[in-house]
Amino acid sequence: MSIDDNDRTTRAPPGPRDGGVDEDWTSWAPAGGWDGYADEPAVLDAVLDGVSEAAGLWHNMSFPSLSVWEWCADGSAIAIAYRDDRIAGLQTNGGVALEHFLAATAAFGLIARAPAGD
């Protein structure tokens, strides 16, 4: 999974497969990319609002420069890559995680971008 979204091409949002999770990851970014995007802190706050391991619905996997929030019921996820303290890339793979992501980021006009290898 490649996570830097600044140079991807636009495509339609993914559709779910039988289990509710897309086989491909879709990258999301503002039209001009993440570098210098002024609303980046607000996007991050919106995505993470209501996402917590406390209720047992979400599971977080944190790595250096990468955080993955997985919806436990269907295995769908939101992957957030960081460069320093800023978003370097956002990806989703369908299911409830995508529904949460789309609702949280609707006001920011992020664009779905082709997954790596397309």
GROMACS .gro file of N, CA and C in nm, residues 9-61:
model
  159
    9THR      N    1  -0.394   0.989  -0.969
    9THR     CA    2  -0.497   1.037  -1.060
    9THR      C    3  -0.635   1.013  -1.001
   10THR      N    4  -0.729   1.096  -1.039
   10THR     CA    5  -0.864   1.090  -0.984
   10THR      C    6  -0.940   0.970  -1.039
   11ARG      N    7  -1.023   0.907  -0.954
   11ARG     CA    8  -1.114   0.801  -0.997
   11ARG      C    9  -1.237   0.804  -0.908
   12ALA      N   10  -1.335   0.726  -0.944
   12ALA     CA   11  -1.458   0.720  -0.865
   12ALA      C   12  -1.432   0.649  -0.733
   13PRO      N   13  -1.512   0.677  -0.630
   13PRO     CA   14  -1.499   0.609  -0.502
   13PRO      C   15  -1.518   0.458  -0.518
   14PRO      N   16  -1.455   0.379  -0.429
   14PRO     CA   17  -1.464   0.234  -0.440
   14PRO      C   18  -1.602   0.182  -0.404
   15GLY      N   19  -1.635   0.065  -0.453
   15GLY     CA   20  -1.758  -0.003  -0.415
   15GLY      C   21  -1.725  -0.122  -0.328
   16PRO      N   22  -1.810  -0.159  -0.236
   16PRO     CA   23  -1.779  -0.270  -0.145
   16PRO      C   24  -1.790  -0.404  -0.215
   17ARG      N   25  -1.713  -0.502  -0.169
   17ARG     CA   26  -1.730  -0.639  -0.214
   17ARG      C   27  -1.820  -0.709  -0.113
   18ASP      N   28  -1.836  -0.838  -0.120
   18ASP     CA   29  -1.931  -0.910  -0.034
   18ASP      C   30  -1.916  -0.880   0.114
   19GLY      N   31  -1.795  -0.876   0.166
   19GLY     CA   32  -1.774  -0.852   0.308
   19GLY      C   33  -1.779  -0.706   0.347
   20GLY      N   34  -1.804  -0.617   0.251
   20GLY     CA   35  -1.811  -0.475   0.282
   20GLY      C   36  -1.678  -0.403   0.271
   21VAL      N   37  -1.571  -0.477   0.235
   21VAL     CA   38  -1.439  -0.416   0.226
   21VAL      C   39  -1.387  -0.431   0.084
   22ASP      N   40  -1.343  -0.321   0.027
   22ASP     CA   41  -1.285  -0.322  -0.106
   22ASP      C   42  -1.154  -0.399  -0.105
   23GLU      N   43  -1.121  -0.465  -0.216
   23GLU     CA   44  -0.993  -0.531  -0.227
   23GLU      C   45  -0.882  -0.429  -0.242
   24ASP      N   46  -0.910  -0.315  -0.303
   24ASP     CA   47  -0.811  -0.211  -0.326
   24ASP      C   48  -0.825  -0.100  -0.224
   25TRP      N   49  -0.715  -0.036  -0.195
   25TRP     CA   50  -0.716   0.083  -0.111
   25TRP      C   51  -0.732   0.203  -0.202
   26THR      N   52  -0.807   0.302  -0.155
   26THR     CA   53  -0.824   0.427  -0.228
   26THR      C   54  -0.757   0.538  -0.149
   27SER      N   55  -0.677   0.616  -0.217
   27SER     CA   56  -0.610   0.730  -0.156
   27SER      C   57  -0.699   0.853  -0.165
   28TRP      N   58  -0.688   0.940  -0.067
   28TRP     CA   59  -0.768   1.063  -0.060
   28TRP      C   60  -0.676   1.181  -0.034
   29ALA      N   61  -0.700   1.291  -0.103
   29ALA     CA   62  -0.619   1.411  -0.083
   29ALA      C   63  -0.695   1.534  -0.132
   30PRO      N   64  -0.656   1.650  -0.082
   30PRO     CA   65  -0.712   1.774  -0.140
   30PRO      C   66  -0.656   1.790  -0.282
   31ALA      N   67  -0.720   1.871  -0.363
   31ALA     CA   68  -0.682   1.888  -0.504
   31ALA      C   69  -0.534   1.919  -0.522
   32GLY      N   70  -0.477   2.000  -0.436
   32GLY     CA   71  -0.337   2.038  -0.449
   32GLY      C   72  -0.241   1.950  -0.372
   33GLY      N   73  -0.290   1.841  -0.313
   33GLY     CA   74  -0.204   1.754  -0.232
   33GLY      C   75  -0.197   1.803  -0.087
   34TRP      N   76  -0.132   1.724  -0.004
   34TRP     CA   77  -0.126   1.754   0.138
   34TRP      C   78  -0.024   1.861   0.174
   35ASP      N   79   0.083   1.873   0.097
   35ASP     CA   80   0.186   1.972   0.129
   35ASP      C   81   0.127   2.112   0.131
   36GLY      N   82   0.133   2.178   0.244
   36GLY     CA   83   0.084   2.314   0.258
   36GLY      C   84  -0.067   2.328   0.267
   37TYR      N   85  -0.141   2.218   0.274
   37TYR     CA   86  -0.288   2.224   0.284
   37TYR      C   87  -0.326   2.279   0.421
   38ALA      N   88  -0.388   2.395   0.424
   38ALA     CA   89  -0.416   2.467   0.548
   38ALA      C   90  -0.515   2.396   0.639
   39ASP      N   91  -0.612   2.321   0.583
   39ASP     CA   92  -0.713   2.255   0.664
   39ASP      C   93  -0.672   2.116   0.714
   40GLU      N   94  -0.545   2.079   0.694
   40GLU     CA   95  -0.498   1.946   0.734
   40GLU      C   96  -0.526   1.913   0.881
   41PRO      N   97  -0.500   2.004   0.977
   41PRO     CA   98  -0.531   1.970   1.116
   41PRO      C   99  -0.680   1.944   1.138
   42ALA      N  100  -0.767   2.019   1.072
   42ALA     CA  101  -0.912   2.000   1.086
   42ALA      C  102  -0.956   1.867   1.025
   43VAL      N  103  -0.896   1.828   0.913
   43VAL     CA  104  -0.927   1.698   0.852
   43VAL      C  105  -0.890   1.587   0.949
   44LEU      N  106  -0.772   1.594   1.006
   44LEU     CA  107  -0.727   1.490   1.100
   44LEU      C  108  -0.819   1.484   1.221
   45ASP      N  109  -0.855   1.598   1.276
   45ASP     CA  110  -0.948   1.600   1.390
   45ASP      C  111  -1.082   1.538   1.353
   46ALA      N  112  -1.133   1.568   1.234
   46ALA     CA  113  -1.262   1.515   1.191
   46ALA      C  114  -1.257   1.364   1.174
   47VAL      N  115  -1.150   1.313   1.112
   47VAL     CA  116  -1.136   1.168   1.091
   47VAL      C  117  -1.127   1.095   1.224
   48LEU      N  118  -1.053   1.151   1.319
   48LEU     CA  119  -1.031   1.082   1.446
   48LEU      C  120  -1.143   1.103   1.548
   49ASP      N  121  -1.235   1.197   1.522
   49ASP     CA  122  -1.346   1.220   1.614
   49ASP      C  123  -1.436   1.096   1.617
   50GLY      N  124  -1.452   1.039   1.733
   50GLY     CA  125  -1.536   0.921   1.749
   50GLY      C  126  -1.467   0.790   1.719
   51VAL      N  127  -1.340   0.795   1.682
   51VAL     CA  128  -1.263   0.673   1.655
   51VAL      C  129  -1.178   0.644   1.779
   52SER      N  130  -1.210   0.534   1.847
   52SER     CA  131  -1.142   0.500   1.971
   52SER      C  132  -1.149   0.350   1.994
   53GLU      N  133  -1.049   0.295   2.059
   53GLU     CA  134  -1.051   0.154   2.095
   53GLU      C  135  -1.137   0.128   2.218
   54ALA      N  136  -1.179   0.233   2.287
   54ALA     CA  137  -1.250   0.219   2.415
   54ALA      C  138  -1.374   0.131   2.407
   55ALA      N  139  -1.454   0.143   2.304
   55ALA     CA  140  -1.579   0.067   2.295
   55ALA      C  141  -1.560  -0.070   2.229
   56GLY      N  142  -1.439  -0.098   2.182
   56GLY     CA  143  -1.412  -0.225   2.118
   56GLY      C  144  -1.458  -0.234   1.974
   57LEU      N  145  -1.499  -0.120   1.916
   57LEU     CA  146  -1.544  -0.119   1.777
   57LEU      C  147  -1.429  -0.096   1.680
   58TRP      N  148  -1.332  -0.019   1.723
   58TRP     CA  149  -1.215   0.014   1.642
   58TRP      C  150  -1.090  -0.048   1.705
   59HIS      N  151  -0.993  -0.079   1.621
   59HIS     CA  152  -0.863  -0.127   1.667
   59HIS      C  153  -0.757  -0.041   1.598
   60ASN      N  154  -0.662   0.008   1.676
   60ASN     CA  155  -0.557   0.094   1.621
   60ASN      C  156  -0.425   0.019   1.615
   61MET      N  157  -0.359   0.032   1.501
   61MET     CA  158  -0.223  -0.019   1.483
   61MET      C  159  -0.135   0.101   1.449
   0.00000   0.00000   0.00000
